[in-house]
Short mmCIF file of C-alpha atoms in Angstrom, two decimals:
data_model
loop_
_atom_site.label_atom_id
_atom_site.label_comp_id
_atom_site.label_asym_id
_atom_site.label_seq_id
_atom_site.Cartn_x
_atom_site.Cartn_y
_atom_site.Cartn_z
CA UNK A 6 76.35 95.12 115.03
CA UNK A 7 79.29 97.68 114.54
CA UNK A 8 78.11 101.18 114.78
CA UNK A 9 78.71 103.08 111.92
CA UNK A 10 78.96 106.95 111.83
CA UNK A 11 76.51 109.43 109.78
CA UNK A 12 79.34 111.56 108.76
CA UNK A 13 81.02 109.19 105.18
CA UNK A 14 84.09 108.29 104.99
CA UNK A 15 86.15 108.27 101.66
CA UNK A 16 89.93 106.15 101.96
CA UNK A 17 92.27 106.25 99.58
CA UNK A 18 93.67 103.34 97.87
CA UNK A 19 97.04 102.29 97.24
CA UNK A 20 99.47 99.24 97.69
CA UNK A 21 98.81 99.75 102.07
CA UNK A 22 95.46 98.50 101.03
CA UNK A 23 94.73 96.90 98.21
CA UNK A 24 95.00 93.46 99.62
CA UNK A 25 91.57 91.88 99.51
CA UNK A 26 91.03 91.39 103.27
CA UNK A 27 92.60 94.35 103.80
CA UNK A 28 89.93 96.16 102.14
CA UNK A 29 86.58 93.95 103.16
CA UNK A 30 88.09 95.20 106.86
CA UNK A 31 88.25 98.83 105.64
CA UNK A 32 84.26 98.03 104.61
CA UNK A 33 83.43 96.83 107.68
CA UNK A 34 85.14 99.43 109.71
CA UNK A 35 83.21 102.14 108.04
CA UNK A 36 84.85 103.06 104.42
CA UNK A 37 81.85 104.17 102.31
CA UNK A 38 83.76 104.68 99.08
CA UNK A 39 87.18 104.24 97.74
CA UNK A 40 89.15 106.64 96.30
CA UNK A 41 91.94 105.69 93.87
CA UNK A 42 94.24 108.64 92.73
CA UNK A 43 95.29 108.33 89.01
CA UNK A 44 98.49 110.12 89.39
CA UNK A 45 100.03 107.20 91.17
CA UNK A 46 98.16 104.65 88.81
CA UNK A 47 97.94 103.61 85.40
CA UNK A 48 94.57 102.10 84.00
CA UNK A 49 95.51 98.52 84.51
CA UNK A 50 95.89 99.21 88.35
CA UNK A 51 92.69 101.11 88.38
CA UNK A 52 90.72 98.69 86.42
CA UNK A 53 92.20 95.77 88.78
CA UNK A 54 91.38 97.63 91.85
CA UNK A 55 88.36 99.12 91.00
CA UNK A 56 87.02 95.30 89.50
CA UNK A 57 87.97 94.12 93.38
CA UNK A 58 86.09 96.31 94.93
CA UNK A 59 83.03 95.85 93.15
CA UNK A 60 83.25 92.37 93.78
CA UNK A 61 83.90 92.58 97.38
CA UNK A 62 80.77 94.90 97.89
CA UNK A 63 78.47 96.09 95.32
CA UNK A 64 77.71 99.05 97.22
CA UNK A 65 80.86 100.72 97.86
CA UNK A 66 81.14 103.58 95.64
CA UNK A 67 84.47 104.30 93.88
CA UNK A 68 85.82 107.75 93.13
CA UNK A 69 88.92 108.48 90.79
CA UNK A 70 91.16 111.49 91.39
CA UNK A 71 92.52 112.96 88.54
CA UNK A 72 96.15 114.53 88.71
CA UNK A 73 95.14 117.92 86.59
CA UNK A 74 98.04 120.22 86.51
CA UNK A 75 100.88 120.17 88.67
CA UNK A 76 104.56 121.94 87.77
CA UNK A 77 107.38 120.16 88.70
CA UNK A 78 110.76 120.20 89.40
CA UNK A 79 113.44 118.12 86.81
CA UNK A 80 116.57 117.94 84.93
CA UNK A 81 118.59 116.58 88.22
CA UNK A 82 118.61 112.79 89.49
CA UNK A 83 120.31 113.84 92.80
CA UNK A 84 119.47 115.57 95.91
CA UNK A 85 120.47 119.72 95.89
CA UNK A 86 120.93 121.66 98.88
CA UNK A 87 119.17 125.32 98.20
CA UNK A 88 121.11 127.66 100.56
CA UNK A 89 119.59 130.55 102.32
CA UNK A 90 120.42 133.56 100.02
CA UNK A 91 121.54 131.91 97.27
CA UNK A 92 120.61 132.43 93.40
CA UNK A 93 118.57 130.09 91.56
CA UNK A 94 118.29 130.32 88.05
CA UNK A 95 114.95 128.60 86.96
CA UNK A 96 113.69 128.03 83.37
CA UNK A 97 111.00 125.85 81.57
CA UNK A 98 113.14 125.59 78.47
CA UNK A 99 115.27 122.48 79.11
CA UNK A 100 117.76 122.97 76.60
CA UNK A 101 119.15 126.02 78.84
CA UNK A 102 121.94 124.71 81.19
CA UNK A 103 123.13 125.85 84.55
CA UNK A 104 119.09 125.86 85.73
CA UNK A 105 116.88 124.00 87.62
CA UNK A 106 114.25 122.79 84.63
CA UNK A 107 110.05 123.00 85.53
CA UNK A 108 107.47 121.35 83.32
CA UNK A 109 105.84 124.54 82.89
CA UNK A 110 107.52 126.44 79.59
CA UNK A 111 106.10 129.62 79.85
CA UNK A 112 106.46 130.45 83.32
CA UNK A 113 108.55 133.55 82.54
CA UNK A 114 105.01 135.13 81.21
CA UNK A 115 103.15 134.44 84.13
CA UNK A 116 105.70 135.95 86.97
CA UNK A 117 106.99 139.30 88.02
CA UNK A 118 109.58 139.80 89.75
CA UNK A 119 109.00 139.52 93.87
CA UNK A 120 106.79 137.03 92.96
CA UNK A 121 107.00 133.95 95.50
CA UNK A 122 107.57 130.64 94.11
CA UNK A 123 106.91 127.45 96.74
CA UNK A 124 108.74 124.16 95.97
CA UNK A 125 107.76 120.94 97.55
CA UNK A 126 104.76 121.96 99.27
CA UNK A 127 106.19 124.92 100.42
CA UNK A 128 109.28 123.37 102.17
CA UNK A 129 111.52 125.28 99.87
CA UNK A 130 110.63 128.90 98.99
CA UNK A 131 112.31 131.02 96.17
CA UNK A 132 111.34 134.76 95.14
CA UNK A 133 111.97 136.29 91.44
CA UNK A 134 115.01 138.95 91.56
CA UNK A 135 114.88 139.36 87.75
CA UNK A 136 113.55 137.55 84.67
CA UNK A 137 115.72 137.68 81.88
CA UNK A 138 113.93 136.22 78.77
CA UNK A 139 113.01 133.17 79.65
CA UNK A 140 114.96 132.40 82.92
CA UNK A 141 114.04 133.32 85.92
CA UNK A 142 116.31 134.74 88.68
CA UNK A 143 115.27 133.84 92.02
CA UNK A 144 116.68 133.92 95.30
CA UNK A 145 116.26 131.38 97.75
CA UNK A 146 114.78 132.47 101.07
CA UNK A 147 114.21 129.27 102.82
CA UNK A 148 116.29 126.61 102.23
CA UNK A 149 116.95 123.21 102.55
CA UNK A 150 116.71 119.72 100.03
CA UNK A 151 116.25 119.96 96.90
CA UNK A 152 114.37 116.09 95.70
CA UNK A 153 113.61 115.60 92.06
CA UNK A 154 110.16 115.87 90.47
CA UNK A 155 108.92 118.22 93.71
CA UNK A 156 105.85 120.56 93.29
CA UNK A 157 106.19 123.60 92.55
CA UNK A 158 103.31 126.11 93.57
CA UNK A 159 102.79 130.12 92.46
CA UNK A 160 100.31 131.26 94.88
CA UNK A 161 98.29 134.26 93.30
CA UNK A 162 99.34 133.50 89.56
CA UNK A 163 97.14 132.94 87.06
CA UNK A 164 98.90 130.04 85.10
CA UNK A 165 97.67 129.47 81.42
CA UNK A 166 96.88 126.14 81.75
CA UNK A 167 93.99 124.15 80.01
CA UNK A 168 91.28 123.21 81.64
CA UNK A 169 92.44 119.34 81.05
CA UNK A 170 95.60 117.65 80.72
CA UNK A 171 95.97 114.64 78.16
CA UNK A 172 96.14 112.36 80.86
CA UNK A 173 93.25 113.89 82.26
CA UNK A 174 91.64 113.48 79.82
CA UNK A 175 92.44 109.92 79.23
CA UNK A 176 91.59 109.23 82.72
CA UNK A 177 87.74 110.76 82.66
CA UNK A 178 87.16 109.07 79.61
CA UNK A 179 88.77 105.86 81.17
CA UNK A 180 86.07 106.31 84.53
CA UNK A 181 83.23 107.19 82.50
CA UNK A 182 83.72 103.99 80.31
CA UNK A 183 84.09 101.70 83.60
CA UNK A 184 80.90 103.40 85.25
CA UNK A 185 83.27 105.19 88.27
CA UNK A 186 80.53 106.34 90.58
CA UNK A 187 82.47 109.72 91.23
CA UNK A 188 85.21 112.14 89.43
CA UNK A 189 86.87 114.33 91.86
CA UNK A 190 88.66 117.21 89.85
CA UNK A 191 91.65 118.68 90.44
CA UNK A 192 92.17 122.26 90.45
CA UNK A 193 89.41 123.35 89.20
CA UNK A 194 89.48 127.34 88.64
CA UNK A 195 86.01 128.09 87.56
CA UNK A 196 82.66 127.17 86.63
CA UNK A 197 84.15 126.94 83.00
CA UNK A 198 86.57 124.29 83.46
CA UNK A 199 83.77 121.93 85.10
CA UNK A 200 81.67 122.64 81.61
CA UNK A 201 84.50 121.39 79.65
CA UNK A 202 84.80 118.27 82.08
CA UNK A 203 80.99 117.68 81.09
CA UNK A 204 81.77 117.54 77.52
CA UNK A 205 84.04 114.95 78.02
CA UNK A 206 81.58 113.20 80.36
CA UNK A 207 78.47 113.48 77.97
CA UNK A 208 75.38 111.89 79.53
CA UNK A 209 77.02 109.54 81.75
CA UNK A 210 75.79 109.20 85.45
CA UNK A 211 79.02 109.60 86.91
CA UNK A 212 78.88 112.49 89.34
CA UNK A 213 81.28 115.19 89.06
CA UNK A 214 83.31 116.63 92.19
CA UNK A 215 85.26 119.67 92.09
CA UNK A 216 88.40 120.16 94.01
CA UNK A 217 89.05 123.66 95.72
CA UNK A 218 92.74 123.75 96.03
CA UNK A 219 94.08 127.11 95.05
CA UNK A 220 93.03 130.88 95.09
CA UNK A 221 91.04 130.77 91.87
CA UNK A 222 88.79 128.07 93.37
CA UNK A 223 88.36 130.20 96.39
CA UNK A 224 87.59 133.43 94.67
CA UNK A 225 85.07 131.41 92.51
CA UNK A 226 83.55 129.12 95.05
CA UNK A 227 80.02 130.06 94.56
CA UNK A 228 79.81 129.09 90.92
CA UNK A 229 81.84 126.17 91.44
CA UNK A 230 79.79 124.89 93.77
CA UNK A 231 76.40 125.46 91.45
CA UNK A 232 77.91 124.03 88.86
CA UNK A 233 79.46 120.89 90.66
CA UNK A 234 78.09 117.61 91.83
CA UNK A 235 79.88 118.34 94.85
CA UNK A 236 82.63 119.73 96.60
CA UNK A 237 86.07 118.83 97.83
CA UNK A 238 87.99 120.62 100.23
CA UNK A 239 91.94 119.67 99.27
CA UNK A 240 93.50 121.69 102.01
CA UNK A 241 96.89 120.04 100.91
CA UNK A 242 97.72 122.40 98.07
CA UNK A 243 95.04 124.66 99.48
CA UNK A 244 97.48 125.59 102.35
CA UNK A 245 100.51 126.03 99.95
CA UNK A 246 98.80 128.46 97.74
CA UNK A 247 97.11 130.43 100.33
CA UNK A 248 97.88 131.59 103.91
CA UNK A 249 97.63 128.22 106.15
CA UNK A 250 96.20 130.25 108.42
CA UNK A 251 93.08 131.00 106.16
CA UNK A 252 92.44 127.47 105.28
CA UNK A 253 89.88 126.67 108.59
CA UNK A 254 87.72 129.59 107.91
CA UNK A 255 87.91 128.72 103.92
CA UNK A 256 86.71 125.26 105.11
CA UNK A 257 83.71 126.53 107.55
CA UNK A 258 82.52 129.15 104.72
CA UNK A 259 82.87 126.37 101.83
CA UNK A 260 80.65 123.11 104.22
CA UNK A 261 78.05 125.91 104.82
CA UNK A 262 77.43 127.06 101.53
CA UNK A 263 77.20 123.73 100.00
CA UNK A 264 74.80 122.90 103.07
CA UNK A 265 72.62 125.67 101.26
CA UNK A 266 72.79 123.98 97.97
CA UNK A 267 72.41 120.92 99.28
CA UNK A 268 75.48 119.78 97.91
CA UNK A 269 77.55 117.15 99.28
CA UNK A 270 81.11 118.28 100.72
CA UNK A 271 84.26 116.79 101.83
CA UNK A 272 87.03 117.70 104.00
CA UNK A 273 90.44 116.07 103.06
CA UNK A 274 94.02 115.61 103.15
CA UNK A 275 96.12 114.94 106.46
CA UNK A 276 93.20 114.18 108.73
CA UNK A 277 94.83 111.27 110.49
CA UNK A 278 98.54 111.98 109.21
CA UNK A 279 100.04 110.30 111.88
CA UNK A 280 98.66 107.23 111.46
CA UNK A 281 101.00 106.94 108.61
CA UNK A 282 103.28 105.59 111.06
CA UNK A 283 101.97 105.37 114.64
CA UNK A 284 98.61 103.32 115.98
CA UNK A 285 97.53 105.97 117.56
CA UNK A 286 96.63 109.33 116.01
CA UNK A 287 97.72 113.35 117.74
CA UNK A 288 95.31 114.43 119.78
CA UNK A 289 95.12 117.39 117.11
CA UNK A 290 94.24 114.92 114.44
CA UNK A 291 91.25 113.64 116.53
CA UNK A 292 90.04 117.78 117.29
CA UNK A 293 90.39 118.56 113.50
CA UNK A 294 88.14 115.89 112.74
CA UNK A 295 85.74 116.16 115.10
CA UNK A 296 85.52 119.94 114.42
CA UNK A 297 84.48 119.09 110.71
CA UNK A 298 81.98 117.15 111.59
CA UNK A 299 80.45 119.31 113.67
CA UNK A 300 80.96 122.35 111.22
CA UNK A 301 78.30 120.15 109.03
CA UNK A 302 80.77 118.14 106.62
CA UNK A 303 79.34 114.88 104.60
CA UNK A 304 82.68 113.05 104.08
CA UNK A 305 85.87 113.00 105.68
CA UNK A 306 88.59 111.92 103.95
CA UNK A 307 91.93 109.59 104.21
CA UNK A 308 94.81 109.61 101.63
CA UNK A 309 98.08 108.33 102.53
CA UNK A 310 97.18 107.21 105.69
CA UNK A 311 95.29 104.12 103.82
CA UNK A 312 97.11 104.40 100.56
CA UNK A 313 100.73 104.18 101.35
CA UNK A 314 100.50 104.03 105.33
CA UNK A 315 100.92 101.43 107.80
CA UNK A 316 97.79 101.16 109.35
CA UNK A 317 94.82 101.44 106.74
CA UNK A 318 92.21 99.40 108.94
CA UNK A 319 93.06 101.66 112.34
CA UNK A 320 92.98 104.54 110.25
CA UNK A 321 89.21 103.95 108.91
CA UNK A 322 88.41 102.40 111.87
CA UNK A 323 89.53 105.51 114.34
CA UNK A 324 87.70 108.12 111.89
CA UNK A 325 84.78 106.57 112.02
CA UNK A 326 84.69 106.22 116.05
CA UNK A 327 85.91 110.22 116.09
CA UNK A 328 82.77 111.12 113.92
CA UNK A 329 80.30 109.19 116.00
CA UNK A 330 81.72 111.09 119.34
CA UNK A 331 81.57 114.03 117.66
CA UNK A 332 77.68 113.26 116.41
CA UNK A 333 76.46 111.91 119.53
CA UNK A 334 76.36 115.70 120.79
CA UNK A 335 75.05 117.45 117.56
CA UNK A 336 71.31 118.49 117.31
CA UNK A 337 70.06 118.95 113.38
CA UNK A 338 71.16 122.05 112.07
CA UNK A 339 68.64 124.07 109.59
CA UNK A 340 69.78 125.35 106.59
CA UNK A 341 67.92 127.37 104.24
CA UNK A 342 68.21 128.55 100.79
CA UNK A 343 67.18 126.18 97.40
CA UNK A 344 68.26 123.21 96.22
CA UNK A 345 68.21 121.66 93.09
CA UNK A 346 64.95 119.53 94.16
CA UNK A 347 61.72 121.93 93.65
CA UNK A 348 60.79 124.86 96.41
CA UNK A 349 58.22 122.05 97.86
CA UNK A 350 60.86 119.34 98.10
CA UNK A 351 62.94 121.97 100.00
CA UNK A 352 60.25 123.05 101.79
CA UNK A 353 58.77 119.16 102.97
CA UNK A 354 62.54 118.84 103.75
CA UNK A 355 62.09 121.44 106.10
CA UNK A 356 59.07 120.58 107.70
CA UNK A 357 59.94 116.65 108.35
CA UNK A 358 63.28 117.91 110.37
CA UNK A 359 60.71 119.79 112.78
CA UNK A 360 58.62 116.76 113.12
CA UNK A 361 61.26 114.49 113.72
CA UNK A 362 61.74 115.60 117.45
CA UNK A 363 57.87 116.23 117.82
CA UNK A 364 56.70 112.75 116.55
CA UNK A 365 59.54 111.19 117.89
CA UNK A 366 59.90 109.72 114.33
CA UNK A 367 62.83 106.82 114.12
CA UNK A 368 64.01 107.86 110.56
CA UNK A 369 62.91 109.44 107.52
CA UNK A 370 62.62 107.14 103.96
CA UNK A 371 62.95 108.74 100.34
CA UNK A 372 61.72 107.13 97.69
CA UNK A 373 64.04 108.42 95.06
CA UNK A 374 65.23 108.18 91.43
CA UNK A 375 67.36 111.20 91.01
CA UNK A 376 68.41 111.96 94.75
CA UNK A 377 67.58 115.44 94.84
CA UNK A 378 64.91 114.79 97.66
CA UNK A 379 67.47 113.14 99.42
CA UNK A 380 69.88 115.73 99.21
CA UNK A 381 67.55 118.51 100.01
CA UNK A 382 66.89 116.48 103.50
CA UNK A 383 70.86 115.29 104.42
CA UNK A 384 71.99 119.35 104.50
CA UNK A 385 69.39 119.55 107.82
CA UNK A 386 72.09 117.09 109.50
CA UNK A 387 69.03 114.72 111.23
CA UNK A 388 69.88 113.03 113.98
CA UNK A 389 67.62 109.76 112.84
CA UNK A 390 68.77 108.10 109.65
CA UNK A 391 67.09 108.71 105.79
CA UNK A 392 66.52 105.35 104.01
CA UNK A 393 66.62 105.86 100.63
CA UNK A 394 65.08 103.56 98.01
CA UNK A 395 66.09 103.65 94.51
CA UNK A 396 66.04 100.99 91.50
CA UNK A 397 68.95 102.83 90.39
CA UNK A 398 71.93 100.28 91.89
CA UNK A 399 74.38 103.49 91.02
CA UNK A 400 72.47 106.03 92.95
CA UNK A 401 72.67 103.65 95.29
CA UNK A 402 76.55 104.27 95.56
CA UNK A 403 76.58 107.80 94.88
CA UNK A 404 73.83 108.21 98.10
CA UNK A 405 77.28 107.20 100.37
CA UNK A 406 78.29 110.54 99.54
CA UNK A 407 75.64 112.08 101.68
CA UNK A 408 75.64 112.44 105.49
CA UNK A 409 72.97 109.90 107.50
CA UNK A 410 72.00 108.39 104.43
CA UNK A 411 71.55 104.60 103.56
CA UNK A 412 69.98 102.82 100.60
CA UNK A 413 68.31 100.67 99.17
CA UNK A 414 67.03 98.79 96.03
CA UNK A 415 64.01 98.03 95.34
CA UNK A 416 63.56 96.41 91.43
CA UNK A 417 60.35 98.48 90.90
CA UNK A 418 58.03 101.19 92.17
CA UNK A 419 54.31 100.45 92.42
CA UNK A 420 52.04 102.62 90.57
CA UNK A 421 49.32 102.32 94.01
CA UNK A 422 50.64 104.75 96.06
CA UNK A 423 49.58 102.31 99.49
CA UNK A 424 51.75 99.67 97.83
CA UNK A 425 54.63 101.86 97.40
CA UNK A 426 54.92 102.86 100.97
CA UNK A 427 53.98 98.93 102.18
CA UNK A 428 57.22 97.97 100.01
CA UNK A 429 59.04 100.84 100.93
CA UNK A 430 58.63 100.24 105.08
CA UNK A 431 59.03 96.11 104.32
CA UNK A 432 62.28 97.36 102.52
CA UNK A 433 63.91 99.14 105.64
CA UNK A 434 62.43 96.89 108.04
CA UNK A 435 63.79 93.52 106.55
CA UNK A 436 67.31 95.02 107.10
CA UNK A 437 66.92 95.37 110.79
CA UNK A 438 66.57 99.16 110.72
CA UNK A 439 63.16 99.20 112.22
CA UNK A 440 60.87 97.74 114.86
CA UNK A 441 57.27 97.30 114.38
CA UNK A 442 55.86 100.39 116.58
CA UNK A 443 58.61 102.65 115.15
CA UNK A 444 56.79 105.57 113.40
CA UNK A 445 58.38 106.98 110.24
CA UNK A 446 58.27 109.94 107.60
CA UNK A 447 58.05 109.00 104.32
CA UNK A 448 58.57 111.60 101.12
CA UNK A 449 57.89 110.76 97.65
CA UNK A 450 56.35 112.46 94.82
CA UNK A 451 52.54 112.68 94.87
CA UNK A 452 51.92 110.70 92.26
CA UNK A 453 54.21 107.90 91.24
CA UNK A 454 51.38 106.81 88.45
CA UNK A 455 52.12 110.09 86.56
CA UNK A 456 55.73 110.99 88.37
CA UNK A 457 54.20 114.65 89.41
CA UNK A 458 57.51 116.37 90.22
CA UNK A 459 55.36 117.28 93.28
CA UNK A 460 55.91 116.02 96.47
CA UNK A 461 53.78 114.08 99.51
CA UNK A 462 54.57 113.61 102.91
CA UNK A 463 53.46 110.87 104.53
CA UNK A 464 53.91 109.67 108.63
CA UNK A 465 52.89 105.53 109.31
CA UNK A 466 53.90 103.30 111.90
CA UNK A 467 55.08 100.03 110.66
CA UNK A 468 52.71 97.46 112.23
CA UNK A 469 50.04 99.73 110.55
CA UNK A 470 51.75 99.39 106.96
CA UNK A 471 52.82 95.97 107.58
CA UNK A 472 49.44 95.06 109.06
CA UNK A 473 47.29 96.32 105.59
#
């Protein structure tokens, strides 16, 4: 059997992959859920995709990406060359001529002049000289070619956008209505902007991820990351609108806090860039990953490597043999600090991680219908799997999200407590995930008759549950 790594991994899809076998090889090489970015897809695409996914494995979770707010370059269908020196007149009124156009029309409020302004992921950089109603004079300081509808970042500006676009919009409603297991959010400023997101959501069980991408997110992580589902770490535009230099300690702080929280994290964009084009990834690729795992991360991520790249299969399949080197030396790491399970969920959390190594215990199972248990117990980073099982086939899904955790359905819980755990061991053990004299842990809540919000822990060998 193929071994498959704690640490999840998320893989964007895009025409590279959305060939059938294509993606049942991504699946067996390790891709726990698929990402499909709605900037690059209308809702036929992502209905078609997503619908061909769920058919090809029920338990691959799917996560749209929504394109939030992004300024752009227009108003030219051919390539200009900036020079080094040279003015640039820039306005978000089109009907000025004589300037380059941005979606954006009232950028002349939210500049000064020295202000930076980074175009095509900072490739091009321009800096106001002078803003003269609404036209900004800028003069170009690093040069180069100019391509239409290029990004255009203000690092340290607070732009007066709303917390949703229309498409955004559109696009949550769109994943809500299809049951998406996951929303990641793009540029998401404050704790505020994930409220309104919720609002759109209502009571649906997708889960909501927040992207922390700019300087606002940064400044605001904490809240962001009590308010979110969970966190992702888009050092793409993170590293244009901040210091690239700052983006590996912004990465270490952001996996540890949400390792307090017990909030699921992932590290993304240009992991295995390479692989875009070559078999074989730079030996810096391989390092970065490996040093994410270690730093504690759930999920690594893939985007155009498996989206729009040559080799989606190597790509999933060389992540997922990086993060089991990288595991393979790792002890479990406590965390402290509360969840959103109770204090004695955190604190049976605790306590199992220091009897795994005593007991010698082969894994830990969770018998769970919110996952908050099982999130409480993945931030500890155990070496020996959690088996979670849930007659929730969504939390199934979502579960992929968390590091050393697999699930499991089970169509009902006993109300006999001894039945629970005999149907909870035959579970795991019918897949092949235990042998008879394995011991395990097993957490639930003390009493599934009246679903106490307490919790029991409980340690049985299988041929003694088995045997009853």
């Amino acid at each position: 059997m193929r071994q498959i790594a704690k640490t999840k991994i998320i893989a964007t899809i895009g025409p590279a992959s959305w060939d059938r076998k294509i993606l049942e090889e991504m699946i067996n090489q390790g891709m726990d859920i698929a990402r499909i970015n709605a900037s690059f897809a209308d809702h036929n695409e992502l209905l078609k995709v997503s619908q061909l996914i769920r058919d090809i494995s029920p338990r691959v979770a799917i996560m749209i990406d929504t394109e939030g707010h992004k300024i752009r370059v227009s108003g030219f269908n051919e390539d200009i060359r900036l020079e080094e020196n040279q003015l640039l007149p820039i306005s978000g009124d089109r009907s000025i001529p004589n300037c380059l156009h941005v979606n954006y029309p009232s950028l002349h409020e939210d500049v000064i002049r020295g202000t930076e302004i980074l175009i095509d992921d900072g490739n091009l950089k321009v800096v106001v000289q002078d803003i003269q109603k609404n036209v900004l004079i800028t003069k170009v300081v690093q040069g180069g070619i100019l391509k239409k509808q290029k990004t255009v970042n203000i690092p340290n500006a607070h732009l007066k956008f709303p917390v949703m676009s229309e498409k955004d919009k559109t696009d949550i409603t769109f994943a809500v209505k299809n049951n998406f297991d996951f929303i990641s959010a793009s540029f998401i400023r404050n704790k505020e902007d994930l409220l309104e997101i919720r609002k759109l959501m209502v009571d649906s069980k997708t889960k909501l991820i927040a992207k922390i991408e700019n300087g606002e997110g940064v400044k605001n992580m904490d809240e962001i990351i009590n308010e979110a589902d969970g966190i992702m770490i888009a050092r793409g535009d993170l590293g244009v609108e901040l210091p690239m230099e700052r983006v590996p300690i912004i990465q270490k702080k952001i996996i540890y806090k949400c390792r307090l929280k017990g909030k699921p994290v992932i590290v993304a964009t240009q992991m295995l860039e390479s692989m875009k084009e070559s078999i074989t990834p730079t030996r810096a690729e391989v390092s970065d990953i490996a040093n994410a795992v270690m730093d504690g991360t759930d999920v690594v991520m893939l985007s155009a490597e498996t989206s729009v790249g040559k080799h989606p299969i190597e790509s999933v399949e060389t992540m997922n043999r990086i993060a089991i080197e990288a595991e393979s030396v790792l002890k479990p790491q406590e965390v402290f600090g509360h969840t959103d399970a109770s204090d004695e969920t955190d604190e049976a959390c605790r306590n199992v991680l220091q009897l795994t190594e005593r007991l010698k215990l082969k894994g830990i199972i969770v018998l769970s219908k919110t996952g908050k248990t099982v999130a409480s117990l993945s931030r500890h980073r155990l070496k020996v799997p959690i088996w979670t099982i849930t007659s929730d086939p969504t939390l199934i899904r979502q579960m992929n999200i968390f590091r050393s955790v697999k699930s499991f359905y089970s169509k009902t819980f006993p109300k006999d407590r001894d039945e629970c755990t005999e149907r909870a061991v035959s579970t795991v053990y019918s897949y092949g995930e235990l042998e008879i004299n394995d011991k395990v842990a097993i957490i639930s809540g003390s009493s599934l008759r009246y679903e106490s919000p307490n919790t029991t822990l409980e340690i049985v060998t299988v041929k003694d549950v088995l045997g009853r």
